[in-house]
PDB file of C-alpha atoms in Angstrom:
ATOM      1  CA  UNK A   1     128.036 154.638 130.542  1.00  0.00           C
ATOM      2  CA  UNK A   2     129.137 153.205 133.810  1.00  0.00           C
ATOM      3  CA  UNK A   3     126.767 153.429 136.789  1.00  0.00           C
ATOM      4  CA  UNK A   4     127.424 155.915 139.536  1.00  0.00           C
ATOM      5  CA  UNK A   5     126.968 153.038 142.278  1.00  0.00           C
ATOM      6  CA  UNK A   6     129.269 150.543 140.523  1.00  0.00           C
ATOM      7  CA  UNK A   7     132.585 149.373 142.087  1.00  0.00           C
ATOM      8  CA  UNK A   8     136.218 149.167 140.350  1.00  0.00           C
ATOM      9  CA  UNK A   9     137.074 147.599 143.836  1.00  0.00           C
ATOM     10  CA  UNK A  10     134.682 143.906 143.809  1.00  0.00           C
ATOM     11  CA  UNK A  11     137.811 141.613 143.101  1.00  0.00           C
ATOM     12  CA  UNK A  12     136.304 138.471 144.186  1.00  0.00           C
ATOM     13  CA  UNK A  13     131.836 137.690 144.115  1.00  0.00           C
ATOM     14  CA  UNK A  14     130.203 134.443 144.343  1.00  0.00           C
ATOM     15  CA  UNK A  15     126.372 133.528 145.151  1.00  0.00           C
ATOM     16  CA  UNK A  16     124.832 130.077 145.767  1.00  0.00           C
ATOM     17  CA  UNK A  17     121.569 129.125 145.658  1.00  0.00           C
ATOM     18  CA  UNK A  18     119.738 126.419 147.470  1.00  0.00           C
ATOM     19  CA  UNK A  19     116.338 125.553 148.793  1.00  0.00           C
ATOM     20  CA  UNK A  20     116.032 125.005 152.837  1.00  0.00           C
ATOM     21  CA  UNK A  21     114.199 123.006 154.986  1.00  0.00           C
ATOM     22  CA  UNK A  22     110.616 124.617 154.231  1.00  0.00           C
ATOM     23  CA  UNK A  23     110.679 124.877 151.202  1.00  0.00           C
ATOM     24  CA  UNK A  24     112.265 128.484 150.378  1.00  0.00           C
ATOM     25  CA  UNK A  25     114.529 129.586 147.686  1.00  0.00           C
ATOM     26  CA  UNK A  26     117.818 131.087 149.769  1.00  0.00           C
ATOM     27  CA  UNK A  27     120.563 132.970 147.916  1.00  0.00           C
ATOM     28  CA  UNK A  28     123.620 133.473 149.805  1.00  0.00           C
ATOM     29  CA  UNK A  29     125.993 136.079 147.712  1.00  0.00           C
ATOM     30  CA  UNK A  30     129.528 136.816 148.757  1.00  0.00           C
ATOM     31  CA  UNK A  31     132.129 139.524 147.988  1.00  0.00           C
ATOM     32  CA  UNK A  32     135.743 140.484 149.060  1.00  0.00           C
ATOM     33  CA  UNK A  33     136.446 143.938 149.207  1.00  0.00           C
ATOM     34  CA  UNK A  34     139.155 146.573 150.511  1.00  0.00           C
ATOM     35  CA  UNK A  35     140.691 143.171 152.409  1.00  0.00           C
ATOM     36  CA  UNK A  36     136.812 142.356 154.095  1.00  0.00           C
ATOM     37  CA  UNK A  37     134.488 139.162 153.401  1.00  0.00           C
ATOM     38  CA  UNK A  38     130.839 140.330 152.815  1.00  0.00           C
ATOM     39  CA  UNK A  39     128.244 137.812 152.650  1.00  0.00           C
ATOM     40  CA  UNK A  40     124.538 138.739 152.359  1.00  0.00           C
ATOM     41  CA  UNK A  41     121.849 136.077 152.365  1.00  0.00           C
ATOM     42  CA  UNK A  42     118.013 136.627 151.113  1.00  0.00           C
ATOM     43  CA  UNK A  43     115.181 134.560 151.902  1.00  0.00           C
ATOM     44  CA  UNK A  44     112.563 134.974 149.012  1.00  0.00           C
ATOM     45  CA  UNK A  45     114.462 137.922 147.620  1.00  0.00           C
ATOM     46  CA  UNK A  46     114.617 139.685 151.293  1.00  0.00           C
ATOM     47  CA  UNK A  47     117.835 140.379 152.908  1.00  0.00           C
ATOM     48  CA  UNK A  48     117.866 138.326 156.197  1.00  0.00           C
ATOM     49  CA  UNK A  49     121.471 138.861 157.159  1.00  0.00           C
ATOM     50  CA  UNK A  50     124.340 140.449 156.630  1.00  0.00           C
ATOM     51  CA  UNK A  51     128.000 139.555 157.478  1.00  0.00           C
ATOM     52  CA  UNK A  52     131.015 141.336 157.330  1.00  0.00           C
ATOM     53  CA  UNK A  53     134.481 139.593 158.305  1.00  0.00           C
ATOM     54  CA  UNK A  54     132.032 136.548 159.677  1.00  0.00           C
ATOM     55  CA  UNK A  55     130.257 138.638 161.993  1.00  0.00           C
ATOM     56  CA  UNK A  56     126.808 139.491 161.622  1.00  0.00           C
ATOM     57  CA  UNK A  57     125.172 142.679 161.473  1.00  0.00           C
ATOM     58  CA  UNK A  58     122.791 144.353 163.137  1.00  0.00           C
ATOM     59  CA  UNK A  59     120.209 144.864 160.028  1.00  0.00           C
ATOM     60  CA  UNK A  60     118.094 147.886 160.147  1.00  0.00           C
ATOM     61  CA  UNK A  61     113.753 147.260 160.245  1.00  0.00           C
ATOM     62  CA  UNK A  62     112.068 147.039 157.228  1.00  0.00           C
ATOM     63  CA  UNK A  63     109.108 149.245 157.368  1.00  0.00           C
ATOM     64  CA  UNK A  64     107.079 146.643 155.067  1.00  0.00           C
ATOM     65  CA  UNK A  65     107.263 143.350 157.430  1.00  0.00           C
ATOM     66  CA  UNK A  66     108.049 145.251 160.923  1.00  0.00           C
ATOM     67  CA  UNK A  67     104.689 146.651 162.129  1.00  0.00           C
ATOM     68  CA  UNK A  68     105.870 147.893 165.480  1.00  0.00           C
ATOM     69  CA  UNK A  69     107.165 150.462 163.478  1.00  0.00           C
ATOM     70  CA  UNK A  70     104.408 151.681 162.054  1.00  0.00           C
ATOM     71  CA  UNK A  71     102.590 153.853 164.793  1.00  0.00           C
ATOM     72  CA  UNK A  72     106.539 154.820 166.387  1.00  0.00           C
ATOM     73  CA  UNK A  73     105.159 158.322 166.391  1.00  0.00           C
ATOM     74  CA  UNK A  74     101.619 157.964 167.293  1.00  0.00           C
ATOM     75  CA  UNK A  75     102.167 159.265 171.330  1.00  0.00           C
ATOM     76  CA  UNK A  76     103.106 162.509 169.552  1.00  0.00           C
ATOM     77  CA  UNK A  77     100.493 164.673 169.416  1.00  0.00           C
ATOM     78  CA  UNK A  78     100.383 167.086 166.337  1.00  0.00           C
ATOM     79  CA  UNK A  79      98.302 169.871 168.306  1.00  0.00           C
ATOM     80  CA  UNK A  80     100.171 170.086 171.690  1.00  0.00           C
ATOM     81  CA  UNK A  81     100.716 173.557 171.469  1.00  0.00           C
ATOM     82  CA  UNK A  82      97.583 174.981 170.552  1.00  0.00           C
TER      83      UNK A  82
END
């Protein structure tokens, strides 16, 4: 059975992996798609980055490493109205 979140339309992928500077394992994978150049590249397994066309995206916080996050509601007071 094919997977719902597979794509028919992945005509060209390629990944590279290399160790930087400090010591960390860096995989840098890269797709063509409907005519645009993806590239994603993890640190450690984590996506850092994300470009599409060569321009990089604004990547959305990950609630595990991004602690400002955390308490984003915390000014809200659940009893208010009482």
């Amino acid at each position: 059975a094919k997977s719902y979140y597979a794509s028919n339309d992945a005509t060209n992928k390629q990944s590279r992996t290399y160790i930087d500077e400090q010591g960390r394992k860096v995989t840098v994978m890269s797709m063509k798609k409907d005519g645009n150049t993806m590239e994603d590249m993890f640190i450690a397994g984590e996506l850092v980055e994300r470009k599409v066309n060569g321009v990089v995206e604004v990547s959305h916080p990950t609630f595990t490493t991004d602690a400002s996050c955390e308490n984003s509601f915390a000014s809200e007071s659940p009893t208010k109205d009482r």
